[in-house]
Each structure stands twice: as C-alpha cells, then as structure tokens.
Coordinates of C-alpha atoms (C1' of nucleotides) in Angstrom, one line a residue:
Chain A
M1 CA 0.0 0.0 0.0
L2 CA 2.7 2.4 1.0
L3 CA 4.7 1.7 -2.2
R4 CA 1.6 2.3 -4.2
I5 CA 0.7 5.6 -2.4
V6 CA 4.2 7.0 -2.8
S7 CA 4.5 5.9 -6.4
E8 CA 1.2 7.4 -7.4
D9 CA 2.3 10.8 -6.4
S10 CA 3.9 12.6 -9.3
G11 CA 5.1 15.6 -7.5
Q12 CA 8.0 16.3 -5.1
G13 CA 7.0 13.4 -2.8
L14 CA 4.7 12.9 0.1
T15 CA 5.3 13.7 3.8
L16 CA 4.7 11.2 6.6
S17 CA 1.5 12.9 7.8
N18 CA 0.2 13.1 4.3
I19 CA 0.8 9.4 3.8
T20 CA -0.6 8.6 7.2
K21 CA -3.9 10.3 6.3
T22 CA -4.1 8.4 3.0
I23 CA -3.3 4.9 4.4
G24 CA -5.2 5.2 7.7
L25 CA -2.5 3.6 9.8
K26 CA -1.1 5.1 13.0
L27 CA 1.7 7.6 12.6
S28 CA 4.3 5.5 14.4
T29 CA 3.4 2.5 12.3
T30 CA 3.6 4.3 9.0
H31 CA 6.8 5.9 10.1
R32 CA 8.4 2.6 11.0
I33 CA 7.4 0.9 7.7
L34 CA 8.5 3.9 5.6
S35 CA 11.8 3.9 7.4
S36 CA 12.4 0.3 6.6
L37 CA 11.4 0.8 2.9
V38 CA 13.9 3.7 2.8
E39 CA 16.6 1.7 4.4
E40 CA 16.2 -1.0 1.8
G41 CA 16.1 1.5 -1.0
L42 CA 12.6 0.9 -2.2
L43 CA 11.8 4.5 -1.2
G44 CA 13.9 7.6 -0.9
L45 CA 13.6 10.3 1.7
N46 CA 14.5 13.9 1.0
P47 CA 16.0 15.0 4.4
E48 CA 15.2 18.6 3.8
T49 CA 11.6 18.4 2.8
K50 CA 11.0 15.1 4.7
C51 CA 9.2 13.9 1.6
Y52 CA 9.2 10.2 0.5
R53 CA 9.7 9.3 -3.1
P54 CA 10.2 6.1 -5.1
G55 CA 13.7 4.7 -4.5
F56 CA 16.5 3.3 -6.6
L57 CA 15.8 -0.3 -5.7
L58 CA 12.2 0.1 -7.0
F59 CA 13.6 1.3 -10.3
E60 CA 16.0 -1.6 -10.5
L61 CA 13.5 -4.2 -9.6
G62 CA 11.1 -2.6 -12.1
R63 CA 13.7 -2.9 -14.9
S64 CA 14.0 -6.6 -14.3
A65 CA 10.4 -7.1 -15.3
N66 CA 11.6 -7.4 -18.9
Q67 CA 8.5 -9.1 -20.1
F68 CA 6.5 -5.9 -19.7
M69 CA 8.9 -3.8 -21.8
I70 CA 6.6 -4.8 -24.6
R71 CA 4.5 -2.0 -23.3
D72 CA 7.0 0.6 -24.3
I73 CA 7.5 -1.0 -27.6
Y74 CA 3.9 -1.0 -28.7
R75 CA 2.8 2.2 -27.0
P76 CA 3.0 4.3 -30.2
A77 CA 1.2 1.6 -32.2
L78 CA -1.5 1.5 -29.7
E79 CA -1.9 5.3 -29.9
R80 CA -2.1 5.3 -33.6
I81 CA -4.7 2.5 -33.6
A82 CA -6.9 4.3 -31.1
K83 CA -6.7 7.5 -33.0
K84 CA -7.5 5.9 -36.4
T85 CA -10.3 3.6 -35.1
R86 CA -11.6 6.1 -32.5
D87 CA -12.1 3.1 -30.3
T88 CA -10.1 2.0 -27.3
A89 CA -7.0 -0.1 -28.0
Y90 CA -5.7 -2.6 -25.5
L91 CA -2.3 -4.3 -25.1
V92 CA -2.7 -7.7 -23.3
I93 CA -0.2 -10.4 -22.4
R94 CA -0.5 -13.9 -21.2
D95 CA 0.1 -14.6 -17.5
G96 CA -0.4 -18.3 -16.8
Y97 CA -4.0 -19.1 -17.5
D98 CA -4.9 -15.5 -17.3
S99 CA -4.6 -12.6 -19.6
L100 CA -3.3 -9.4 -18.2
C101 CA -4.1 -5.9 -19.7
I102 CA -0.9 -4.0 -19.5
D103 CA -1.8 -0.9 -21.5
R104 CA -4.7 1.0 -22.9
V105 CA -5.2 4.0 -25.1
E106 CA -8.7 5.4 -25.1
G107 CA -10.4 6.3 -28.3
T108 CA -12.4 9.5 -28.9
A109 CA -15.7 7.7 -29.3
P110 CA -17.9 7.9 -26.2
L111 CA -17.9 4.5 -24.7
R112 CA -17.7 2.8 -21.3
L113 CA -14.3 1.4 -20.4
M114 CA -14.3 -2.3 -20.4
L115 CA -10.8 -3.3 -19.2
D116 CA -8.6 -1.5 -16.7
V117 CA -4.8 -1.7 -17.0
G118 CA -3.8 -4.4 -14.5
A119 CA -7.0 -6.3 -15.0
R120 CA -6.8 -10.0 -15.3
R121 CA -9.3 -12.4 -17.0
P122 CA -9.4 -16.0 -17.9
L123 CA -7.2 -16.5 -21.0
G124 CA -9.6 -16.4 -23.9
M125 CA -12.2 -14.1 -22.5
G126 CA -11.8 -11.0 -24.7
A127 CA -10.5 -10.3 -28.2
A128 CA -6.9 -9.8 -27.3
S129 CA -7.0 -12.5 -24.7
L130 CA -8.4 -14.9 -27.3
S131 CA -5.5 -14.0 -29.7
L132 CA -3.1 -15.1 -27.0
F133 CA -4.9 -18.4 -26.9
A134 CA -6.3 -19.2 -30.4
F135 CA -3.0 -18.8 -32.2
S136 CA -1.1 -21.0 -29.8
S137 CA -0.2 -24.6 -30.7
D138 CA -2.9 -27.2 -30.6
K139 CA -1.4 -28.8 -27.5
T140 CA -1.4 -25.5 -25.6
V141 CA -4.9 -24.8 -26.7
E142 CA -6.1 -28.1 -25.3
K143 CA -4.4 -27.5 -22.0
I144 CA -5.9 -24.0 -21.7
L145 CA -9.3 -25.3 -22.7
R146 CA -9.2 -27.9 -20.0
F147 CA -7.9 -25.6 -17.3
N148 CA -10.2 -22.8 -18.0
E149 CA -13.4 -24.8 -18.8
M150 CA -15.2 -23.8 -15.7
R151 CA -14.1 -20.2 -15.9
F152 CA -15.3 -19.9 -19.5
R153 CA -18.7 -21.1 -18.6
E154 CA -18.9 -18.8 -15.6
H155 CA -17.7 -15.8 -17.5
S156 CA -19.5 -16.2 -20.8
G157 CA -21.6 -19.3 -20.6
M158 CA -19.5 -20.9 -23.4
G159 CA -18.6 -24.5 -23.2
I160 CA -15.5 -26.2 -24.6
A161 CA -17.3 -27.0 -27.9
D162 CA -18.3 -23.3 -28.4
M163 CA -14.7 -22.2 -27.7
R164 CA -13.4 -24.7 -30.2
K165 CA -15.7 -23.4 -32.9
L166 CA -14.7 -19.8 -32.1
I167 CA -11.0 -20.7 -32.2
A168 CA -11.5 -22.4 -35.6
L169 CA -13.3 -19.4 -37.0
C170 CA -10.6 -17.0 -35.7
R171 CA -7.8 -19.1 -37.1
Q172 CA -9.5 -19.0 -40.5
K173 CA -9.9 -15.2 -40.4
G174 CA -6.4 -14.6 -39.1
Y175 CA -7.6 -12.5 -36.3
T176 CA -9.9 -12.9 -33.3
L177 CA -13.4 -11.6 -33.1
T178 CA -15.7 -11.6 -30.1
A179 CA -18.9 -10.0 -31.4
G180 CA -20.9 -10.2 -28.2
V181 CA -20.1 -13.9 -27.5
V182 CA -17.6 -13.2 -24.7
D183 CA -19.0 -10.1 -23.2
R184 CA -22.6 -9.2 -24.0
G185 CA -22.9 -6.1 -26.1
V186 CA -19.1 -5.8 -26.6
T187 CA -17.3 -6.4 -29.8
G188 CA -13.5 -6.8 -30.0
I189 CA -11.0 -7.5 -32.7
G190 CA -7.7 -8.9 -31.7
V191 CA -4.3 -9.6 -33.3
P192 CA -1.4 -11.5 -31.8
L193 CA 2.1 -10.1 -31.4
Y194 CA 5.0 -12.3 -32.3
D195 CA 8.6 -11.9 -31.3
R196 CA 11.5 -12.6 -33.6
K197 CA 11.4 -16.3 -32.8
N198 CA 7.7 -16.4 -33.8
K199 CA 6.6 -16.8 -30.2
I200 CA 3.4 -15.1 -29.1
R201 CA 4.4 -12.3 -26.7
G202 CA 1.1 -10.4 -26.5
A203 CA -1.9 -9.2 -28.3
I204 CA -3.5 -5.9 -29.3
S205 CA -7.2 -5.5 -29.6
V206 CA -9.8 -2.8 -30.4
A207 CA -13.0 -3.0 -28.5
A208 CA -16.2 -1.1 -28.2
I209 CA -19.9 -1.6 -27.7
S210 CA -21.2 -3.7 -30.5
E211 CA -23.4 -1.1 -32.0
K212 CA -20.4 1.0 -32.7
I213 CA -18.5 -1.6 -34.7
D214 CA -20.3 -2.5 -37.8
K215 CA -19.7 -5.9 -39.3
T216 CA -18.2 -4.3 -42.4
R217 CA -15.4 -2.9 -40.3
Y218 CA -14.1 -6.1 -38.8
D219 CA -11.7 -6.9 -41.6
D220 CA -10.6 -3.3 -41.9
I221 CA -9.8 -2.9 -38.3
A222 CA -7.8 -6.2 -38.2
V223 CA -5.8 -5.0 -41.2
L224 CA -5.2 -1.7 -39.6
I225 CA -3.9 -3.3 -36.4
K226 CA -1.7 -5.6 -38.3
A227 CA -0.3 -2.7 -40.3
E228 CA 0.6 -0.8 -37.2
V229 CA 2.1 -3.9 -35.6
D230 CA 4.2 -4.6 -38.6
K231 CA 5.5 -1.0 -38.6
T232 CA 6.7 -1.4 -35.0
Y233 CA 10.3 -2.1 -34.4
H234 CA 10.7 -5.0 -32.1
P235 CA 14.2 -5.2 -30.6
P236 CA 15.9 -8.6 -30.2
N237 CA 14.9 -10.4 -26.9
Chain B
M1 CA 15.2 -10.3 -0.3
L2 CA 12.7 -12.3 -2.2
L3 CA 12.0 -9.5 -4.7
R4 CA 15.8 -9.2 -5.2
I5 CA 16.3 -12.9 -5.7
V6 CA 13.5 -13.2 -8.2
S7 CA 14.5 -10.0 -10.0
E8 CA 18.1 -11.1 -10.3
D9 CA 17.2 -14.1 -12.3
S10 CA 17.2 -13.4 -16.0
G11 CA 15.8 -16.8 -17.1
Q12 CA 12.4 -18.3 -17.1
G13 CA 11.9 -17.7 -13.4
L14 CA 12.8 -19.5 -10.2
T15 CA 10.9 -22.3 -8.4
L16 CA 10.0 -22.3 -4.8
S17 CA 12.6 -24.8 -3.8
N18 CA 15.2 -22.9 -5.7
I19 CA 14.4 -19.7 -4.0
T20 CA 14.2 -21.4 -0.6
K21 CA 17.8 -22.7 -1.0
T22 CA 19.0 -19.2 -1.9
I23 CA 17.2 -17.3 0.8
G24 CA 17.7 -19.9 3.6
L25 CA 14.2 -19.6 5.0
K26 CA 11.9 -22.5 5.6
L27 CA 9.9 -23.8 2.7
S28 CA 6.5 -22.9 4.2
T29 CA 7.6 -19.4 5.1
T30 CA 9.0 -18.7 1.7
H31 CA 5.9 -20.1 0.1
R32 CA 3.6 -17.9 2.2
I33 CA 5.5 -14.7 1.4
L34 CA 5.9 -15.5 -2.3
S35 CA 2.1 -16.1 -2.4
S36 CA 1.4 -12.7 -0.9
L37 CA 3.8 -11.1 -3.3
V38 CA 2.0 -12.8 -6.2
E39 CA -1.4 -11.8 -4.9
E40 CA -0.3 -8.2 -4.8
G41 CA 1.2 -8.4 -8.3
L42 CA 4.7 -7.7 -7.3
L43 CA 5.6 -11.2 -8.5
G44 CA 4.1 -13.4 -11.1
L45 CA 3.7 -17.1 -11.0
N46 CA 3.7 -19.4 -14.0
P47 CA 1.2 -22.1 -13.0
E48 CA 2.7 -24.6 -15.5
T49 CA 6.3 -24.4 -14.5
K50 CA 5.6 -23.1 -11.0
C51 CA 8.3 -20.5 -11.6
Y52 CA 8.2 -17.0 -10.0
R53 CA 9.0 -13.9 -12.0
P54 CA 8.8 -10.2 -11.5
G55 CA 5.2 -8.9 -11.6
F56 CA 3.4 -6.1 -13.3
L57 CA 3.1 -4.0 -10.2
L58 CA 6.8 -4.1 -9.8
F59 CA 7.1 -2.8 -13.4
E60 CA 4.6 -0.1 -12.7
L61 CA 6.2 1.0 -9.4
G62 CA 9.5 1.0 -11.1
R63 CA 8.3 3.3 -13.9
S64 CA 7.2 5.8 -11.2
A65 CA 10.8 6.3 -10.2
N66 CA 11.2 8.9 -13.0
Q67 CA 14.2 10.5 -11.4
F68 CA 16.3 7.5 -12.3
M69 CA 15.3 7.6 -16.0
I70 CA 18.4 9.7 -16.3
R71 CA 20.2 6.4 -16.3
D72 CA 18.6 5.4 -19.6
I73 CA 19.4 8.8 -21.1
Y74 CA 23.1 8.8 -20.3
R75 CA 23.8 5.1 -20.8
P76 CA 25.2 5.5 -24.3
A77 CA 27.3 8.5 -23.2
L78 CA 28.7 6.5 -20.3
E79 CA 29.6 3.7 -22.6
R80 CA 31.4 6.0 -25.1
I81 CA 33.3 7.7 -22.2
A82 CA 34.4 4.4 -20.8
K83 CA 35.5 3.1 -24.1
K84 CA 37.5 6.3 -25.1
T85 CA 39.2 6.8 -21.7
R86 CA 39.6 3.0 -21.0
D87 CA 38.7 3.9 -17.4
T88 CA 35.5 3.3 -15.5
A89 CA 32.7 5.8 -16.0
Y90 CA 30.1 6.5 -13.3
L91 CA 26.7 8.1 -13.3
V92 CA 25.8 9.6 -9.9
I93 CA 22.8 11.5 -8.6
R94 CA 22.1 13.4 -5.5
D95 CA 19.9 11.9 -2.8
G96 CA 19.5 14.2 0.1
Y97 CA 23.0 14.7 1.6
D98 CA 24.2 11.5 -0.1
S99 CA 25.3 10.8 -3.6
L100 CA 24.0 7.6 -5.1
C101 CA 25.8 5.8 -7.9
I102 CA 23.1 4.7 -10.4
D103 CA 25.1 3.4 -13.3
R104 CA 28.7 2.3 -14.1
V105 CA 30.5 1.2 -17.3
E106 CA 33.8 -0.5 -16.7
G107 CA 36.8 0.5 -18.7
T108 CA 39.3 -1.9 -20.3
A109 CA 42.2 -0.9 -18.1
P110 CA 42.9 -3.3 -15.2
L111 CA 41.7 -1.6 -12.0
R112 CA 39.9 -2.3 -8.8
L113 CA 36.3 -1.2 -8.8
M114 CA 35.7 1.6 -6.5
L115 CA 32.0 2.3 -6.5
D116 CA 29.2 -0.2 -6.9
V117 CA 25.9 0.7 -8.5
G118 CA 23.6 1.5 -5.6
A119 CA 26.5 2.7 -3.4
R120 CA 25.8 5.8 -1.3
R121 CA 28.4 8.2 -0.1
P122 CA 28.4 11.6 1.6
L123 CA 27.6 14.2 -1.0
G124 CA 31.0 15.6 -2.1
M125 CA 33.1 12.4 -1.5
G126 CA 34.1 11.5 -5.0
A127 CA 34.5 13.3 -8.3
A128 CA 30.9 13.0 -9.6
S129 CA 29.6 13.4 -6.0
L130 CA 31.6 16.6 -5.8
S131 CA 30.1 17.9 -9.1
L132 CA 26.7 17.6 -7.6
F133 CA 27.8 19.7 -4.8
A134 CA 30.4 22.2 -6.0
F135 CA 28.3 23.5 -8.8
S136 CA 25.2 24.1 -6.6
S137 CA 24.3 27.6 -5.4
D138 CA 26.3 29.1 -2.6
K139 CA 23.4 28.7 -0.2
T140 CA 23.1 25.0 -1.0
V141 CA 26.9 24.5 -0.7
E142 CA 26.9 26.0 2.8
K143 CA 24.0 23.8 3.9
I144 CA 25.7 20.7 2.7
L145 CA 29.0 21.7 4.2
R146 CA 27.4 22.1 7.6
F147 CA 25.4 18.9 7.4
N148 CA 28.3 16.7 6.1
E149 CA 31.1 18.3 8.1
M150 CA 31.7 15.3 10.3
R151 CA 31.2 12.8 7.5
F152 CA 33.8 14.5 5.4
R153 CA 36.3 14.4 8.2
E154 CA 35.5 10.7 8.8
H155 CA 35.7 9.8 5.2
S156 CA 38.7 11.8 3.9
G157 CA 40.1 13.7 6.9
M158 CA 39.1 17.0 5.2
G159 CA 37.7 19.9 7.1
I160 CA 35.3 22.6 6.0
A161 CA 38.2 24.9 5.0
D162 CA 39.7 22.1 2.8
M163 CA 36.4 21.5 1.1
R164 CA 35.9 25.2 0.4
K165 CA 39.3 25.4 -1.2
L166 CA 38.6 22.3 -3.3
I167 CA 35.2 23.7 -4.4
A168 CA 36.8 27.0 -5.4
L169 CA 39.4 25.2 -7.5
C170 CA 36.8 23.0 -9.2
R171 CA 34.6 26.0 -10.0
Q172 CA 37.5 27.7 -11.6
K173 CA 38.4 24.6 -13.7
G174 CA 34.8 24.0 -14.7
Y175 CA 35.0 20.4 -13.6
T176 CA 35.7 18.5 -10.4
L177 CA 39.0 16.8 -9.7
T178 CA 39.8 14.6 -6.7
A179 CA 43.4 13.6 -7.2
G180 CA 43.8 11.5 -4.1
V181 CA 42.3 14.0 -1.7
V182 CA 39.0 12.2 -1.2
D183 CA 40.1 8.6 -1.6
R184 CA 43.7 7.8 -1.2
G185 CA 45.3 6.7 -4.5
V186 CA 42.2 7.4 -6.5
T187 CA 41.8 10.1 -9.1
G188 CA 38.5 11.1 -10.5
I189 CA 37.2 13.7 -12.9
G190 CA 33.6 14.8 -12.7
V191 CA 31.2 16.9 -14.7
P192 CA 27.7 17.9 -13.7
L193 CA 24.6 17.2 -15.8
Y194 CA 22.0 19.9 -16.2
D195 CA 18.4 19.6 -17.3
R196 CA 16.7 22.1 -19.6
K197 CA 15.9 24.4 -16.6
N198 CA 19.6 24.4 -15.7
K199 CA 19.1 22.4 -12.6
I200 CA 21.7 19.9 -11.7
R201 CA 20.2 16.4 -12.2
G202 CA 23.3 14.2 -11.9
A203 CA 27.0 14.0 -12.6
I204 CA 29.3 11.8 -14.6
S205 CA 32.8 10.9 -13.6
V206 CA 35.8 8.9 -14.8
A207 CA 37.9 7.4 -12.0
A208 CA 40.9 5.2 -11.7
I209 CA 43.9 4.6 -9.5
S210 CA 45.9 7.8 -9.6
E211 CA 49.0 6.3 -11.3
K212 CA 46.8 5.6 -14.3
I213 CA 45.6 9.1 -14.8
D214 CA 48.4 11.5 -15.6
K215 CA 48.0 15.2 -14.7
T216 CA 48.2 16.0 -18.4
R217 CA 45.0 14.1 -19.1
Y218 CA 42.8 15.9 -16.6
D219 CA 41.6 18.6 -18.9
D220 CA 41.3 16.2 -21.9
I221 CA 39.1 13.8 -19.9
A222 CA 36.9 16.7 -18.7
V223 CA 36.5 17.9 -22.3
L224 CA 35.8 14.4 -23.5
I225 CA 33.0 13.9 -20.9
K226 CA 31.5 17.3 -21.6
A227 CA 31.4 16.5 -25.3
E228 CA 29.6 13.3 -24.8
V229 CA 27.2 14.9 -22.4
D230 CA 26.5 17.7 -24.9
K231 CA 25.8 15.0 -27.6
T232 CA 23.2 13.4 -25.5
Y233 CA 19.6 14.3 -26.1
H234 CA 17.8 15.1 -22.9
P235 CA 14.1 15.0 -23.2
P236 CA 11.9 17.6 -21.5
N237 CA 11.1 16.8 -17.8
Chain C
dT1 C1' -0.1 -48.4 -15.0
dA2 C1' 1.5 -48.5 -10.5
dA3 C1' 5.3 -47.2 -7.5
dT4 C1' 8.5 -44.0 -6.2
dT5 C1' 10.4 -39.7 -5.9
dT6 C1' 10.3 -34.9 -5.8
dA7 C1' 8.1 -30.6 -5.3
dA8 C1' 4.3 -27.6 -3.7
dT9 C1' 0.9 -26.4 -0.5
dT10 C1' -1.5 -26.4 4.0
dT11 C1' -1.9 -26.6 9.0
dC12 C1' -1.1 -25.1 13.8
dA13 C1' 1.2 -24.3 18.4
dT14 C1' 4.8 -21.3 19.8
dA15 C1' 8.0 -17.6 19.2
dT16 C1' 8.6 -13.3 17.3
dT17 C1' 7.2 -8.9 15.6
dA18 C1' 4.0 -5.1 14.8
dT19 C1' 0.7 -2.1 16.7
dA20 C1' -1.4 1.8 19.3
dG21 C1' -0.9 5.3 22.4
dA22 C1' 1.9 8.3 24.7
dA23 C1' 6.1 10.8 25.3
dT24 C1' 9.8 13.2 23.2
dT25 C1' 12.2 15.8 19.9
dA26 C1' 12.5 18.7 15.9
dT27 C1' 10.8 22.1 12.7
dA28 C1' 7.8 25.7 11.1
dT29 C1' 4.7 29.6 12.1
dA30 C1' 2.9 33.5 14.6
Chain D
dT1 C1' 10.1 33.8 22.2
dA2 C1' 5.8 31.3 22.2
dT3 C1' 2.9 28.3 19.8
dA4 C1' 1.7 24.9 16.6
dT5 C1' 2.7 21.4 13.7
dA6 C1' 5.2 17.5 12.2
dA7 C1' 8.6 13.8 12.9
dT8 C1' 10.7 10.4 15.7
dT9 C1' 11.2 7.2 19.6
dC10 C1' 9.5 4.1 23.2
dT11 C1' 7.0 0.1 25.3
dA12 C1' 3.3 -3.2 26.9
dT13 C1' -0.1 -5.8 24.5
dA14 C1' -2.1 -7.6 20.5
dA15 C1' -1.4 -9.8 16.3
dT16 C1' 1.3 -12.3 13.0
dA17 C1' 5.1 -15.1 11.3
dT18 C1' 7.8 -19.1 11.9
dG19 C1' 9.2 -24.0 11.9
dA20 C1' 8.1 -28.7 11.8
dA21 C1' 5.2 -31.9 10.2
dA22 C1' 1.3 -33.5 7.4
dT23 C1' -1.0 -33.4 3.1
dT24 C1' -1.5 -32.9 -1.7
dA25 C1' 0.1 -32.7 -6.4
dA26 C1' 3.3 -33.5 -10.2
dA27 C1' 7.0 -35.8 -12.3
dT28 C1' 9.9 -39.8 -12.9
dT29 C1' 10.9 -44.6 -13.0
dA30 C1' 9.9 -49.5 -12.8

DNA sequence: TAATTTAATTTCATATTATAGAATTATATA
DNA sequence: TATATAATTCTATAATATGAAATTAAATTA
C-alpha cells in the first residue's frame, strides 16, 4: 500500500503525515514501515523536505520485469490504432492461464471502459485475450481449454465446444473476433504479437460496444492493427 | 530479499525450492511470502512451470521512479566515455545529503572497482559526487558543508576549509577533480549534468587509480566527458 | 499403469514482531 | 520567544510469522 501511495504521487514526494492520512495507519506504524522501505532503497527520503519518493531499488526491480517492456515497444502503435479507429486499443499479455491488460489508449468515441490496466481475465475471454490463446499450438490450446473450462462457462456461458468453434473461426480469419459472445454487447477485434522467434508475446485489440463496430469494419480494423504492428520495431529479446 | 532474488534471475523464473535454497528460509515461510507477493502483483507465477518472475506491479512502481530515467538517457554517453578513456565511467545523482551511484560502465584498463551501482556516499566524496555539490548555489553549498562536516572528516580527513578550497578550485576549472584527496590513491574527474531548466540532475565521472591518470590528461578527460554529455539528447522533464 | 520420488501447499502451536498510544524531539509559524 | 505542527522514539499488549510436520500434487521410474 505504501509503495503504491508514494508511487502514485507525481510531485515532489509525500510527507509522513500526508501518507498517514491516506493509508489510515497510525503515525508511528507508518513511520516505521516507511523507514524500513527507505533503508532497503525501495523508497527515498529527502531529508530537507521530509518527503518520501520512489527509491532506486524500486527502479532496478522494475527494470528486471523485462516481459513488460513490450508495453513501451507497442505504445506508439496503440496510440495510432486508437486514433484511427476512434475506439479504445488494448495491449494484453498472457500470464499463466490469465490474460493481463498492461496498456490501454482510449479512443475518442464515447464508450464505457471495459478493461482497466492491470485487469486479469481467464485466458480467452476477450478479443486480445483470445488471440493469445487461439493462435497457440494445438497442444497449448487443449491445455488451456481444460484448465479454463469452468471459468469460461462462468464468464460467458460458453462450453469447450463453443470455444473450439470460435477458435477455428478466428484461425480461419487470421484475427480474433468476439462479437458479443464473450461479453454481452461488446465487440472486440484482436491480433497476436510475435517476437523474432515467432513466439506469441502479447496481443492488441480494439473494443467497443457492439453497435459502434459494424460488421463491415471487422476486416478493416484487423488489417489496420496488423499494419501498425508490422510498422513497429521489435528489438531482439 | 525475495524480490531481489527473483529479479536477479534473468531466465524463465525460479521455483519455490530454488528460492528457498537461496534465501535460507523455511519452505513454508518462503511459500507464504511469495504467495502474498504474487497476490499483490509484485511477482508473477507461471502455473505450469511453478516459476516465480517479476510482476506487473513491480514494473509499474519502477516506472514511477522517474528521477532514475536519467540512467537510460546517459547510458550511451557513459559507454562511449568508458571506451574512449579506458577507465570506468560513473553516473551519480544526489539523494539528500548523499550521492548515489546509479550506473557504471567499466573500462578496459585493469583496475579495482571503487564504487558499486547502488552505493551511497556523503555528498562531495568522489569526483561525480563533488560535481553535484560544488556547482550548486552558494546557499546549498553552505548547507551541505554544515550537514556533512563530520562525515567529510571521517571519510577523507578533510575539514570545511579544505572542502571550500577544493570547491573553489573546481569551479575555476569547470569540472571536479579529486586527485587522491577524497580517496587515497584514486583520481576522479567529474562533470555535472543539467536539465533544460539548468538544474543539476546528476554527474558523470571517470575514475581510476591515480597512477593511471596522468596530470596532463585531466583537462582532456573533462572535455571528453562534456562533449559526450552535450551530444546526449535530454528529453523535456 | 503403479510405485516412487520430488516438489508444492496447507496446518497449527509457539516464538517473534508489529501495533497503538503516549512521550519526546525537531521544525515551522505566529 | 511562544505556539503549533510534524517527525521520531519508546514500550506493553495484541497480532502475525515461523518452523516442523502433514498433506497434496506432479514428475519420474519401474
């Protein structure tokens, strides 16, 4: 909690009393924990202003999370996609049997946000999420189907047979499409992202309320996403 | 400790038993803490391989440590400096009344490493450290002198008068030079880094055992560092 | 396919540590 | 200089983590 609170501040840092108010712990408790975090280097303390800021260790630990660097790589592509489609563009990665949304650029069209950055869903539930899944090897697909069977049913009412049909259709199209079948009233179009070794590293999707994405646009949007993805320079590793 | 251990692994992640061996805690304890870290998102767990990796929250928290982005900015300059001088180049920032080494590129010359990344010293003790100090405003210099007086004496045997003289000399030269006065047998040459608002954001130094850096090279090295710094594009903010 | 091994997860009484509240110290403001 | 505000330290009690063992799951071998 403390790390989050201090990190969310974008200014000159937060004072102890400030942080204490936010977190709702006792002053002495907050002070002790903050001191420990400073001692370890997770936070820094400006001795003049007595303000706490993110520390060097936090920076270093963060850099070790290489897998998420994909976010920096595809940020510009995501922005262009959102701008051109006017819908919200998502960057999603696989995390075990979940998909994890790691970036989002909102479109200009008025629409309710579906997926927050940091949100986790069963792998396959959502256009990008489905891209991570449907374009994997048959063996992987089977494993995920088995593991997530109950979660699919719970989330969308779809059974294994429905999912298999959906995957087959998407593979044929070359992109994933969830026109209301995963989330009621939501249509998404997803494309997988491959690294230089042809391994799936993530997926980008565009999603909006179904009324806003006409059937005739499906292919166009997929082509648009693929074009922006192809334009993107993906460094080795 | 656990965050460090998991972050330091560059491979596919570490298993519980692996981590347990490294940290020396009991299996159950390690498991419990790891589970909490995963729950919070600081770590991720691959459910197939049961391997722990850095998590998305760690990435996000790390990105909030903007002040250290200077490291990415000056990395190439640091590499060029180390290559050209054959000595080790350091990137150092101010942290309260300490200086903090946040990056290092080793030279080709055989020499003992003086300063580890993450190392903290009294502000002024070292060439880069001194740059952060000597080129500050007179008011700031006085405050630092007073605060660090004892620490200077302890570290180098220098008193306030000695430090004043050293600062005056450095200001005159336009770069900092610590020819054995701060660390016995070590010579360093430092240059401050300014942002677009002319605020000191860090310092770069080249350091080696004194025998390796001849007096005649002092100016050349300072000019070389400055040239590389000037070449570097420093984005707004 | 069963048996064996290895690794992961859960449980619980005891030992350890954190907490709240109060006291003290330091810093800022009137 | 007095007053107010914020930071830091202290300590008995309340809360939590630990270690050891048991259980479950997964992988390997027979």
